[in-house]
Every structure is written in structure tokens, then in C-alpha cells.
Amino acid sequence: MAKNKKKILFVFDHRYSNLLRDGLWAALKILDEDFSVDRYNLYEENYELVFDFKKYDFILGWGAFGSPVDNAMVSIKNQIKKIPLGLCLAGNASPIPTANIYDVIFYETEWVKEHYLKNVKGNLIHAFGVNTDIYTKWDEAPIIWDWLSVGSFSYWKRHERMIAKSGTKLIIGEIQRDNWQESFDIISDLLLAGVGIMDMVYPVKLR
């Protein structure tokens, strides 16, 4: 007889969901082995979180406090009082009262816990990893750059701190499709300061 798996609804917001191959994506694949996990992309659902509450035992979101995912979870909280909620905290945003609606919050670094989650109620679990099917160790990697930064060209990534560094510098990032002006402002300042710029590399191409 087949084992009756607990059902999880994973709620996220991503314009290019077909490109997701990070550590969280890999973790969900592992969860699939013991749980029945449904993915719900708010971006593809016009940012409306509508589903059959009775089907799920746990609802897990991925986003920052105040993000569309967080807002959607808040909107359903009163309707699903008996179903536990969790949040994989993405990005660094100061916690707002909605932080306390979650039964568990997964955070990436101890720095985030110390600076953003000190007064948050509920279970806090440190969870961070990479998809080792793609991101593999390279023992003989040559050292070309003295400083390397990876992340979207967004102000909250603080790439401007690279300007003060001495030596060769490179930033690999993605231009924000929905906020390209901010990205270009950041890129122009970096280029004028002698910082190298490179477009993002899709994970599957790193293999």
C-alpha cells in the first residue's frame, strides 16, 4: 500500500521560475521524497493565493517580510488557523508585525537572525545550502580576481562597497527586468570606478 504523504504547498514569486536551480530548489526536490509538495508561483497567478485549504498540512512561503509572498500568507492566515505556516526568509528586510504569524522561519545566516529576527516569535531554524548537482567544488581554480561579488544589480546588494577595495574586482549580476534604471545606475557607477561587470550565468551552464 502506498504511503500517504503529508501535503505541502510551497508559495513563491518568480518571473523566471524555469531558471530556479538553487539550494532551495534542490531542497524541495529532497522534500518530494517524503512529502507531496505543490508549487504555487504568485507571479503566474496574478498575485492571488487561492487554493483548497483542506488539501494541505503545511504552507511554506519564500520571500522577504513585506514581499508579495508575505502579504499573500497574511491574507490567508485567518482562513487557515489550524494549518501551520512557514517562511523561507529571502533578502534582508526589517521584520514587521506579520513576522509573528509564522510557526517557523528559516533564515540563511546568523547575522540575519541577530539583526532582523531577535524579537520574532516562533521557531527559528538556520537553513542554507547550495545545489551540489550544479555548484561543484573546483580544487584547481585559478585566482584571477582579488574581489568577486555575485548578485542582482540592486541597491540592497550593496555592490558599491566594492569601489573602495584595492586590486582587481568583478561583479557578476542580473539586471532587474522590472527596475532596469536602478541596475544601470549601479552599473555605471561601478564601471566609472574601474570595477568589472559581467552578466549573470544561468546555473545550468555552470555544470
mmCIF file with all atom_site columns, C-alpha atoms in Angstrom:
data_model
loop_
_atom_site.group_PDB
_atom_site.id
_atom_site.type_symbol
_atom_site.label_atom_id
_atom_site.label_alt_id
_atom_site.label_comp_id
_atom_site.label_asym_id
_atom_site.label_entity_id
_atom_site.label_seq_id
_atom_site.pdbx_PDB_ins_code
_atom_site.Cartn_x
_atom_site.Cartn_y
_atom_site.Cartn_z
_atom_site.occupancy
_atom_site.B_iso_or_equiv
_atom_site.pdbx_formal_charge
_atom_site.auth_seq_id
_atom_site.auth_comp_id
_atom_site.auth_asym_id
_atom_site.auth_atom_id
_atom_site.pdbx_PDB_model_num
ATOM 1   C CA . MET A 1 1   ? 0.000  0.000  0.000   1.00 0.00 ? 1   MET A CA 1
ATOM 2   C CA . ALA A 1 2   ? 1.355  3.432  -0.952  1.00 0.00 ? 2   ALA A CA 1
ATOM 3   C CA . LYS A 1 3   ? 2.333  5.668  1.914   1.00 0.00 ? 3   LYS A CA 1
ATOM 4   C CA . ASN A 1 4   ? 0.019  8.621  2.475   1.00 0.00 ? 4   ASN A CA 1
ATOM 5   C CA . LYS A 1 5   ? 2.326  11.599 2.274   1.00 0.00 ? 5   LYS A CA 1
ATOM 6   C CA . LYS A 1 6   ? 1.713  14.845 4.104   1.00 0.00 ? 6   LYS A CA 1
ATOM 7   C CA . LYS A 1 7   ? 0.961  17.651 1.639   1.00 0.00 ? 7   LYS A CA 1
ATOM 8   C CA . ILE A 1 8   ? 2.925  20.909 1.486   1.00 0.00 ? 8   ILE A CA 1
ATOM 9   C CA . LEU A 1 9   ? 2.097  23.992 -0.542  1.00 0.00 ? 9   LEU A CA 1
ATOM 10  C CA . PHE A 1 10  ? 5.210  25.982 -1.477  1.00 0.00 ? 10  PHE A CA 1
ATOM 11  C CA . VAL A 1 11  ? 4.365  29.597 -2.325  1.00 0.00 ? 11  VAL A CA 1
ATOM 12  C CA . PHE A 1 12  ? 6.865  31.756 -4.195  1.00 0.00 ? 12  PHE A CA 1
ATOM 13  C CA . ASP A 1 13  ? 7.096  34.716 -6.576  1.00 0.00 ? 13  ASP A CA 1
ATOM 14  C CA . HIS A 1 14  ? 9.437  34.390 -9.534  1.00 0.00 ? 14  HIS A CA 1
ATOM 15  C CA . ARG A 1 15  ? 9.200  35.695 -13.067 1.00 0.00 ? 15  ARG A CA 1
ATOM 16  C CA . TYR A 1 16  ? 11.637 33.092 -14.406 1.00 0.00 ? 16  TYR A CA 1
ATOM 17  C CA . SER A 1 17  ? 10.687 30.001 -12.423 1.00 0.00 ? 17  SER A CA 1
ATOM 18  C CA . ASN A 1 18  ? 12.131 27.713 -15.100 1.00 0.00 ? 18  ASN A CA 1
ATOM 19  C CA . LEU A 1 19  ? 15.603 29.013 -14.167 1.00 0.00 ? 19  LEU A CA 1
ATOM 20  C CA . LEU A 1 20  ? 15.371 28.147 -10.473 1.00 0.00 ? 20  LEU A CA 1
ATOM 21  C CA . ARG A 1 21  ? 18.141 25.686 -9.691  1.00 0.00 ? 21  ARG A CA 1
ATOM 22  C CA . ASP A 1 22  ? 19.485 26.991 -6.377  1.00 0.00 ? 22  ASP A CA 1
ATOM 23  C CA . GLY A 1 23  ? 19.837 25.323 -2.990  1.00 0.00 ? 23  GLY A CA 1
ATOM 24  C CA . LEU A 1 24  ? 16.189 25.860 -2.112  1.00 0.00 ? 24  LEU A CA 1
ATOM 25  C CA . TRP A 1 25  ? 15.114 24.257 -5.382  1.00 0.00 ? 25  TRP A CA 1
ATOM 26  C CA . ALA A 1 26  ? 17.310 21.262 -4.555  1.00 0.00 ? 26  ALA A CA 1
ATOM 27  C CA . ALA A 1 27  ? 15.884 21.106 -1.019  1.00 0.00 ? 27  ALA A CA 1
ATOM 28  C CA . LEU A 1 28  ? 12.351 20.943 -2.399  1.00 0.00 ? 28  LEU A CA 1
ATOM 29  C CA . LYS A 1 29  ? 13.371 18.019 -4.579  1.00 0.00 ? 29  LYS A CA 1
ATOM 30  C CA . ILE A 1 30  ? 14.544 16.241 -1.429  1.00 0.00 ? 30  ILE A CA 1
ATOM 31  C CA . LEU A 1 31  ? 11.257 17.052 0.326   1.00 0.00 ? 31  LEU A CA 1
ATOM 32  C CA . ASP A 1 32  ? 9.438  15.459 -2.594  1.00 0.00 ? 32  ASP A CA 1
ATOM 33  C CA . GLU A 1 33  ? 10.788 12.110 -1.448  1.00 0.00 ? 33  GLU A CA 1
ATOM 34  C CA . ASP A 1 34  ? 8.835  12.159 1.827   1.00 0.00 ? 34  ASP A CA 1
ATOM 35  C CA . PHE A 1 35  ? 6.118  14.743 1.211   1.00 0.00 ? 35  PHE A CA 1
ATOM 36  C CA . SER A 1 36  ? 3.761  15.710 -1.569  1.00 0.00 ? 36  SER A CA 1
ATOM 37  C CA . VAL A 1 37  ? 4.891  19.227 -2.496  1.00 0.00 ? 37  VAL A CA 1
ATOM 38  C CA . ASP A 1 38  ? 2.858  21.502 -4.766  1.00 0.00 ? 38  ASP A CA 1
ATOM 39  C CA . ARG A 1 39  ? 4.460  24.674 -6.148  1.00 0.00 ? 39  ARG A CA 1
ATOM 40  C CA . TYR A 1 40  ? 2.425  27.893 -6.384  1.00 0.00 ? 40  TYR A CA 1
ATOM 41  C CA . ASN A 1 41  ? 4.010  30.802 -8.258  1.00 0.00 ? 41  ASN A CA 1
ATOM 42  C CA . LEU A 1 42  ? 2.217  34.035 -7.391  1.00 0.00 ? 42  LEU A CA 1
ATOM 43  C CA . TYR A 1 43  ? 3.662  35.717 -10.473 1.00 0.00 ? 43  TYR A CA 1
ATOM 44  C CA . GLU A 1 44  ? 1.827  33.250 -12.696 1.00 0.00 ? 44  GLU A CA 1
ATOM 45  C CA . GLU A 1 45  ? -1.396 33.550 -10.688 1.00 0.00 ? 45  GLU A CA 1
ATOM 46  C CA . ASN A 1 46  ? -1.811 37.333 -10.855 1.00 0.00 ? 46  ASN A CA 1
ATOM 47  C CA . TYR A 1 47  ? -0.640 37.538 -7.222  1.00 0.00 ? 47  TYR A CA 1
ATOM 48  C CA . GLU A 1 48  ? -3.753 35.850 -5.884  1.00 0.00 ? 48  GLU A CA 1
ATOM 49  C CA . LEU A 1 49  ? -3.307 32.965 -3.456  1.00 0.00 ? 49  LEU A CA 1
ATOM 50  C CA . VAL A 1 50  ? -6.360 30.789 -3.994  1.00 0.00 ? 50  VAL A CA 1
ATOM 51  C CA . PHE A 1 51  ? -6.384 27.070 -3.259  1.00 0.00 ? 51  PHE A CA 1
ATOM 52  C CA . ASP A 1 52  ? -8.233 24.316 -1.409  1.00 0.00 ? 52  ASP A CA 1
ATOM 53  C CA . PHE A 1 53  ? -7.099 24.771 2.198   1.00 0.00 ? 53  PHE A CA 1
ATOM 54  C CA . LYS A 1 54  ? -8.267 21.300 3.181   1.00 0.00 ? 54  LYS A CA 1
ATOM 55  C CA . LYS A 1 55  ? -5.696 19.636 0.924   1.00 0.00 ? 55  LYS A CA 1
ATOM 56  C CA . TYR A 1 56  ? -2.593 20.803 2.801   1.00 0.00 ? 56  TYR A CA 1
ATOM 57  C CA . ASP A 1 57  ? -0.900 20.079 6.099   1.00 0.00 ? 57  ASP A CA 1
ATOM 58  C CA . PHE A 1 58  ? 1.685  22.872 5.883   1.00 0.00 ? 58  PHE A CA 1
ATOM 59  C CA . ILE A 1 59  ? 2.132  26.030 3.809   1.00 0.00 ? 59  ILE A CA 1
ATOM 60  C CA . LEU A 1 60  ? 5.660  27.269 3.185   1.00 0.00 ? 60  LEU A CA 1
ATOM 61  C CA . GLY A 1 61  ? 6.431  30.627 1.619   1.00 0.00 ? 61  GLY A CA 1
ATOM 62  C CA . TRP A 1 62  ? 9.642  32.026 0.162   1.00 0.00 ? 62  TRP A CA 1
ATOM 63  C CA . GLY A 1 63  ? 10.117 35.785 0.334   1.00 0.00 ? 63  GLY A CA 1
ATOM 64  C CA . ALA A 1 64  ? 11.116 38.770 2.427   1.00 0.00 ? 64  ALA A CA 1
ATOM 65  C CA . PHE A 1 65  ? 8.957  40.424 5.058   1.00 0.00 ? 65  PHE A CA 1
ATOM 66  C CA . GLY A 1 66  ? 6.576  42.747 3.217   1.00 0.00 ? 66  GLY A CA 1
ATOM 67  C CA . SER A 1 67  ? 7.055  40.864 -0.061  1.00 0.00 ? 67  SER A CA 1
ATOM 68  C CA . PRO A 1 68  ? 4.128  39.650 -2.224  1.00 0.00 ? 68  PRO A CA 1
ATOM 69  C CA . VAL A 1 69  ? 4.563  36.181 -0.713  1.00 0.00 ? 69  VAL A CA 1
ATOM 70  C CA . ASP A 1 70  ? 4.471  37.521 2.848   1.00 0.00 ? 70  ASP A CA 1
ATOM 71  C CA . ASN A 1 71  ? 1.419  39.626 2.021   1.00 0.00 ? 71  ASN A CA 1
ATOM 72  C CA . ALA A 1 72  ? -0.344 36.636 0.491   1.00 0.00 ? 72  ALA A CA 1
ATOM 73  C CA . MET A 1 73  ? 0.356  34.499 3.553   1.00 0.00 ? 73  MET A CA 1
ATOM 74  C CA . VAL A 1 74  ? -1.075 37.218 5.791   1.00 0.00 ? 74  VAL A CA 1
ATOM 75  C CA . SER A 1 75  ? -4.200 37.362 3.635   1.00 0.00 ? 75  SER A CA 1
ATOM 76  C CA . ILE A 1 76  ? -4.999 33.678 4.231   1.00 0.00 ? 76  ILE A CA 1
ATOM 77  C CA . LYS A 1 77  ? -3.940 33.437 7.875   1.00 0.00 ? 77  LYS A CA 1
ATOM 78  C CA . ASN A 1 78  ? -7.410 33.912 9.338   1.00 0.00 ? 78  ASN A CA 1
ATOM 79  C CA . GLN A 1 79  ? -8.897 31.361 6.946   1.00 0.00 ? 79  GLN A CA 1
ATOM 80  C CA . ILE A 1 80  ? -6.462 28.580 7.808   1.00 0.00 ? 80  ILE A CA 1
ATOM 81  C CA . LYS A 1 81  ? -5.940 28.972 11.538  1.00 0.00 ? 81  LYS A CA 1
ATOM 82  C CA . LYS A 1 82  ? -5.261 25.271 12.039  1.00 0.00 ? 82  LYS A CA 1
ATOM 83  C CA . ILE A 1 83  ? -2.691 24.942 9.246   1.00 0.00 ? 83  ILE A CA 1
ATOM 84  C CA . PRO A 1 84  ? 0.881  25.876 10.238  1.00 0.00 ? 84  PRO A CA 1
ATOM 85  C CA . LEU A 1 85  ? 2.712  28.461 8.158   1.00 0.00 ? 85  LEU A CA 1
ATOM 86  C CA . GLY A 1 86  ? 6.420  28.713 7.454   1.00 0.00 ? 86  GLY A CA 1
ATOM 87  C CA . LEU A 1 87  ? 8.622  31.227 5.673   1.00 0.00 ? 87  LEU A CA 1
ATOM 88  C CA . CYS A 1 88  ? 11.972 30.807 3.962   1.00 0.00 ? 88  CYS A CA 1
ATOM 89  C CA . LEU A 1 89  ? 13.260 34.313 4.535   1.00 0.00 ? 89  LEU A CA 1
ATOM 90  C CA . ALA A 1 90  ? 14.662 35.748 1.312   1.00 0.00 ? 90  ALA A CA 1
ATOM 91  C CA . GLY A 1 91  ? 16.504 39.044 1.324   1.00 0.00 ? 91  GLY A CA 1
ATOM 92  C CA . ASN A 1 92  ? 17.132 41.253 4.301   1.00 0.00 ? 92  ASN A CA 1
ATOM 93  C CA . ALA A 1 93  ? 14.166 43.337 5.302   1.00 0.00 ? 93  ALA A CA 1
ATOM 94  C CA . SER A 1 94  ? 13.369 44.591 8.777   1.00 0.00 ? 94  SER A CA 1
ATOM 95  C CA . PRO A 1 95  ? 10.671 42.417 10.344  1.00 0.00 ? 95  PRO A CA 1
ATOM 96  C CA . ILE A 1 96  ? 7.192  43.831 10.512  1.00 0.00 ? 96  ILE A CA 1
ATOM 97  C CA . PRO A 1 97  ? 4.300  42.556 12.671  1.00 0.00 ? 97  PRO A CA 1
ATOM 98  C CA . THR A 1 98  ? 3.493  39.900 10.073  1.00 0.00 ? 98  THR A CA 1
ATOM 99  C CA . ALA A 1 99  ? 6.690  38.082 11.077  1.00 0.00 ? 99  ALA A CA 1
ATOM 100 C CA . ASN A 1 100 ? 4.846  36.650 14.055  1.00 0.00 ? 100 ASN A CA 1
ATOM 101 C CA . ILE A 1 101 ? 2.168  34.871 12.013  1.00 0.00 ? 101 ILE A CA 1
ATOM 102 C CA . TYR A 1 102 ? 4.633  32.105 11.148  1.00 0.00 ? 102 TYR A CA 1
ATOM 103 C CA . ASP A 1 103 ? 5.077  28.912 13.107  1.00 0.00 ? 103 ASP A CA 1
ATOM 104 C CA . VAL A 1 104 ? 8.611  28.574 11.754  1.00 0.00 ? 104 VAL A CA 1
ATOM 105 C CA . ILE A 1 105 ? 11.015 30.839 9.886   1.00 0.00 ? 105 ILE A CA 1
ATOM 106 C CA . PHE A 1 106 ? 14.053 29.515 8.028   1.00 0.00 ? 106 PHE A CA 1
ATOM 107 C CA . TYR A 1 107 ? 16.890 32.035 7.851   1.00 0.00 ? 107 TYR A CA 1
ATOM 108 C CA . GLU A 1 108 ? 20.144 31.884 5.896   1.00 0.00 ? 108 GLU A CA 1
ATOM 109 C CA . THR A 1 109 ? 22.782 33.393 8.202   1.00 0.00 ? 109 THR A CA 1
ATOM 110 C CA . GLU A 1 110 ? 23.327 34.018 11.891  1.00 0.00 ? 110 GLU A CA 1
ATOM 111 C CA . TRP A 1 111 ? 23.793 37.705 11.009  1.00 0.00 ? 111 TRP A CA 1
ATOM 112 C CA . VAL A 1 112 ? 20.200 37.814 9.785   1.00 0.00 ? 112 VAL A CA 1
ATOM 113 C CA . LYS A 1 113 ? 18.998 36.156 12.978  1.00 0.00 ? 113 LYS A CA 1
ATOM 114 C CA . GLU A 1 114 ? 20.889 38.652 15.148  1.00 0.00 ? 114 GLU A CA 1
ATOM 115 C CA . HIS A 1 115 ? 19.886 41.798 13.277  1.00 0.00 ? 115 HIS A CA 1
ATOM 116 C CA . TYR A 1 116 ? 16.392 41.021 11.987  1.00 0.00 ? 116 TYR A CA 1
ATOM 117 C CA . LEU A 1 117 ? 14.862 38.196 13.981  1.00 0.00 ? 117 LEU A CA 1
ATOM 118 C CA . LYS A 1 118 ? 15.826 38.980 17.562  1.00 0.00 ? 118 LYS A CA 1
ATOM 119 C CA . ASN A 1 119 ? 12.271 39.896 18.585  1.00 0.00 ? 119 ASN A CA 1
ATOM 120 C CA . VAL A 1 120 ? 10.425 37.487 16.313  1.00 0.00 ? 120 VAL A CA 1
ATOM 121 C CA . LYS A 1 121 ? 8.295  34.807 17.969  1.00 0.00 ? 121 LYS A CA 1
ATOM 122 C CA . GLY A 1 122 ? 8.086  31.207 16.787  1.00 0.00 ? 122 GLY A CA 1
ATOM 123 C CA . ASN A 1 123 ? 10.698 28.680 15.756  1.00 0.00 ? 123 ASN A CA 1
ATOM 124 C CA . LEU A 1 124 ? 13.797 29.987 14.008  1.00 0.00 ? 124 LEU A CA 1
ATOM 125 C CA . ILE A 1 125 ? 15.816 27.466 12.029  1.00 0.00 ? 125 ILE A CA 1
ATOM 126 C CA . HIS A 1 126 ? 19.142 28.089 10.333  1.00 0.00 ? 126 HIS A CA 1
ATOM 127 C CA . ALA A 1 127 ? 18.930 26.590 6.841   1.00 0.00 ? 127 ALA A CA 1
ATOM 128 C CA . PHE A 1 128 ? 21.268 27.388 3.985   1.00 0.00 ? 128 PHE A CA 1
ATOM 129 C CA . GLY A 1 129 ? 22.802 25.289 1.253   1.00 0.00 ? 129 GLY A CA 1
ATOM 130 C CA . VAL A 1 130 ? 23.654 25.008 -2.411  1.00 0.00 ? 130 VAL A CA 1
ATOM 131 C CA . ASN A 1 131 ? 22.578 22.676 -5.181  1.00 0.00 ? 131 ASN A CA 1
ATOM 132 C CA . THR A 1 132 ? 25.667 20.464 -5.386  1.00 0.00 ? 132 THR A CA 1
ATOM 133 C CA . ASP A 1 133 ? 24.402 18.866 -8.592  1.00 0.00 ? 133 ASP A CA 1
ATOM 134 C CA . ILE A 1 134 ? 25.337 22.148 -10.283 1.00 0.00 ? 134 ILE A CA 1
ATOM 135 C CA . TYR A 1 135 ? 27.654 24.044 -7.958  1.00 0.00 ? 135 TYR A CA 1
ATOM 136 C CA . THR A 1 136 ? 30.636 21.744 -7.605  1.00 0.00 ? 136 THR A CA 1
ATOM 137 C CA . LYS A 1 137 ? 33.989 22.301 -5.942  1.00 0.00 ? 137 LYS A CA 1
ATOM 138 C CA . TRP A 1 138 ? 36.899 23.201 -8.219  1.00 0.00 ? 138 TRP A CA 1
ATOM 139 C CA . ASP A 1 139 ? 40.136 22.384 -6.432  1.00 0.00 ? 139 ASP A CA 1
ATOM 140 C CA . GLU A 1 140 ? 42.405 23.795 -9.138  1.00 0.00 ? 140 GLU A CA 1
ATOM 141 C CA . ALA A 1 141 ? 40.530 27.040 -9.767  1.00 0.00 ? 141 ALA A CA 1
ATOM 142 C CA . PRO A 1 142 ? 42.931 29.809 -10.856 1.00 0.00 ? 142 PRO A CA 1
ATOM 143 C CA . ILE A 1 143 ? 42.858 33.068 -8.897  1.00 0.00 ? 143 ILE A CA 1
ATOM 144 C CA . ILE A 1 144 ? 42.057 35.806 -11.404 1.00 0.00 ? 144 ILE A CA 1
ATOM 145 C CA . TRP A 1 145 ? 40.176 38.377 -9.323  1.00 0.00 ? 145 TRP A CA 1
ATOM 146 C CA . ASP A 1 146 ? 41.083 39.750 -5.916  1.00 0.00 ? 146 ASP A CA 1
ATOM 147 C CA . TRP A 1 147 ? 37.452 40.570 -5.171  1.00 0.00 ? 147 TRP A CA 1
ATOM 148 C CA . LEU A 1 148 ? 34.314 38.906 -6.541  1.00 0.00 ? 148 LEU A CA 1
ATOM 149 C CA . SER A 1 149 ? 30.680 39.753 -5.812  1.00 0.00 ? 149 SER A CA 1
ATOM 150 C CA . VAL A 1 150 ? 27.603 37.919 -7.079  1.00 0.00 ? 150 VAL A CA 1
ATOM 151 C CA . GLY A 1 151 ? 24.018 39.144 -7.042  1.00 0.00 ? 151 GLY A CA 1
ATOM 152 C CA . SER A 1 152 ? 21.471 41.283 -8.866  1.00 0.00 ? 152 SER A CA 1
ATOM 153 C CA . PHE A 1 153 ? 22.326 44.900 -9.530  1.00 0.00 ? 153 PHE A CA 1
ATOM 154 C CA . SER A 1 154 ? 20.101 46.169 -6.736  1.00 0.00 ? 154 SER A CA 1
ATOM 155 C CA . TYR A 1 155 ? 20.854 48.727 -4.032  1.00 0.00 ? 155 TYR A CA 1
ATOM 156 C CA . TRP A 1 156 ? 20.211 46.246 -1.234  1.00 0.00 ? 156 TRP A CA 1
ATOM 157 C CA . LYS A 1 157 ? 23.060 44.060 -2.554  1.00 0.00 ? 157 LYS A CA 1
ATOM 158 C CA . ARG A 1 158 ? 25.468 46.913 -1.673  1.00 0.00 ? 158 ARG A CA 1
ATOM 159 C CA . HIS A 1 159 ? 27.794 46.329 -4.629  1.00 0.00 ? 159 HIS A CA 1
ATOM 160 C CA . GLU A 1 160 ? 29.057 49.896 -4.252  1.00 0.00 ? 160 GLU A CA 1
ATOM 161 C CA . ARG A 1 161 ? 31.248 48.680 -1.395  1.00 0.00 ? 161 ARG A CA 1
ATOM 162 C CA . MET A 1 162 ? 33.482 47.069 -3.993  1.00 0.00 ? 162 MET A CA 1
ATOM 163 C CA . ILE A 1 163 ? 34.610 50.509 -5.159  1.00 0.00 ? 163 ILE A CA 1
ATOM 164 C CA . ALA A 1 164 ? 36.723 51.062 -2.042  1.00 0.00 ? 164 ALA A CA 1
ATOM 165 C CA . LYS A 1 165 ? 38.520 47.718 -2.417  1.00 0.00 ? 165 LYS A CA 1
ATOM 166 C CA . SER A 1 166 ? 42.018 47.598 -3.885  1.00 0.00 ? 166 SER A CA 1
ATOM 167 C CA . GLY A 1 167 ? 43.021 45.087 -6.545  1.00 0.00 ? 167 GLY A CA 1
ATOM 168 C CA . THR A 1 168 ? 41.101 43.524 -9.402  1.00 0.00 ? 168 THR A CA 1
ATOM 169 C CA . LYS A 1 169 ? 37.341 43.441 -8.914  1.00 0.00 ? 169 LYS A CA 1
ATOM 170 C CA . LEU A 1 170 ? 34.456 41.779 -10.709 1.00 0.00 ? 170 LEU A CA 1
ATOM 171 C CA . ILE A 1 171 ? 30.715 41.742 -10.067 1.00 0.00 ? 171 ILE A CA 1
ATOM 172 C CA . ILE A 1 172 ? 28.525 39.100 -11.704 1.00 0.00 ? 172 ILE A CA 1
ATOM 173 C CA . GLY A 1 173 ? 24.878 40.061 -11.564 1.00 0.00 ? 173 GLY A CA 1
ATOM 174 C CA . GLU A 1 174 ? 21.477 40.261 -13.164 1.00 0.00 ? 174 GLU A CA 1
ATOM 175 C CA . ILE A 1 175 ? 19.842 43.437 -14.409 1.00 0.00 ? 175 ILE A CA 1
ATOM 176 C CA . GLN A 1 176 ? 16.457 43.898 -12.774 1.00 0.00 ? 176 GLN A CA 1
ATOM 177 C CA . ARG A 1 177 ? 13.921 43.500 -15.578 1.00 0.00 ? 177 ARG A CA 1
ATOM 178 C CA . ASP A 1 178 ? 11.301 45.432 -13.630 1.00 0.00 ? 178 ASP A CA 1
ATOM 179 C CA . ASN A 1 179 ? 13.692 48.109 -12.335 1.00 0.00 ? 179 ASN A CA 1
ATOM 180 C CA . TRP A 1 180 ? 16.365 48.424 -15.011 1.00 0.00 ? 180 TRP A CA 1
ATOM 181 C CA . GLN A 1 181 ? 17.056 52.097 -14.270 1.00 0.00 ? 181 GLN A CA 1
ATOM 182 C CA . GLU A 1 182 ? 18.299 51.246 -10.778 1.00 0.00 ? 182 GLU A CA 1
ATOM 183 C CA . SER A 1 183 ? 20.504 48.492 -12.189 1.00 0.00 ? 183 SER A CA 1
ATOM 184 C CA . PHE A 1 184 ? 22.004 50.766 -14.847 1.00 0.00 ? 184 PHE A CA 1
ATOM 185 C CA . ASP A 1 185 ? 22.680 53.499 -12.275 1.00 0.00 ? 185 ASP A CA 1
ATOM 186 C CA . ILE A 1 186 ? 24.611 50.991 -10.169 1.00 0.00 ? 186 ILE A CA 1
ATOM 187 C CA . ILE A 1 187 ? 26.487 49.572 -13.167 1.00 0.00 ? 187 ILE A CA 1
ATOM 188 C CA . SER A 1 188 ? 27.553 52.989 -14.447 1.00 0.00 ? 188 SER A CA 1
ATOM 189 C CA . ASP A 1 189 ? 28.977 53.973 -11.035 1.00 0.00 ? 189 ASP A CA 1
ATOM 190 C CA . LEU A 1 190 ? 30.873 50.696 -10.814 1.00 0.00 ? 190 LEU A CA 1
ATOM 191 C CA . LEU A 1 191 ? 32.302 50.955 -14.328 1.00 0.00 ? 191 LEU A CA 1
ATOM 192 C CA . LEU A 1 192 ? 33.484 54.520 -13.740 1.00 0.00 ? 192 LEU A CA 1
ATOM 193 C CA . ALA A 1 193 ? 35.266 53.293 -10.610 1.00 0.00 ? 193 ALA A CA 1
ATOM 194 C CA . GLY A 1 194 ? 37.076 50.539 -12.511 1.00 0.00 ? 194 GLY A CA 1
ATOM 195 C CA . VAL A 1 195 ? 35.003 47.605 -11.295 1.00 0.00 ? 195 VAL A CA 1
ATOM 196 C CA . GLY A 1 196 ? 34.472 44.832 -13.846 1.00 0.00 ? 196 GLY A CA 1
ATOM 197 C CA . ILE A 1 197 ? 30.893 43.906 -14.725 1.00 0.00 ? 197 ILE A CA 1
ATOM 198 C CA . MET A 1 198 ? 29.573 40.609 -16.061 1.00 0.00 ? 198 MET A CA 1
ATOM 199 C CA . ASP A 1 199 ? 26.047 39.438 -16.792 1.00 0.00 ? 199 ASP A CA 1
ATOM 200 C CA . MET A 1 200 ? 24.611 36.583 -14.755 1.00 0.00 ? 200 MET A CA 1
ATOM 201 C CA . VAL A 1 201 ? 25.407 32.999 -15.709 1.00 0.00 ? 201 VAL A CA 1
ATOM 202 C CA . TYR A 1 202 ? 22.465 30.617 -15.585 1.00 0.00 ? 202 TYR A CA 1
ATOM 203 C CA . PRO A 1 203 ? 23.126 27.792 -13.100 1.00 0.00 ? 203 PRO A CA 1
ATOM 204 C CA . VAL A 1 204 ? 22.667 25.000 -15.619 1.00 0.00 ? 204 VAL A CA 1
ATOM 205 C CA . LYS A 1 205 ? 25.550 26.449 -17.670 1.00 0.00 ? 205 LYS A CA 1
ATOM 206 C CA . LEU A 1 206 ? 27.956 26.077 -14.743 1.00 0.00 ? 206 LEU A CA 1
ATOM 207 C CA . ARG A 1 207 ? 27.968 22.288 -14.905 1.00 0.00 ? 207 ARG A CA 1
#
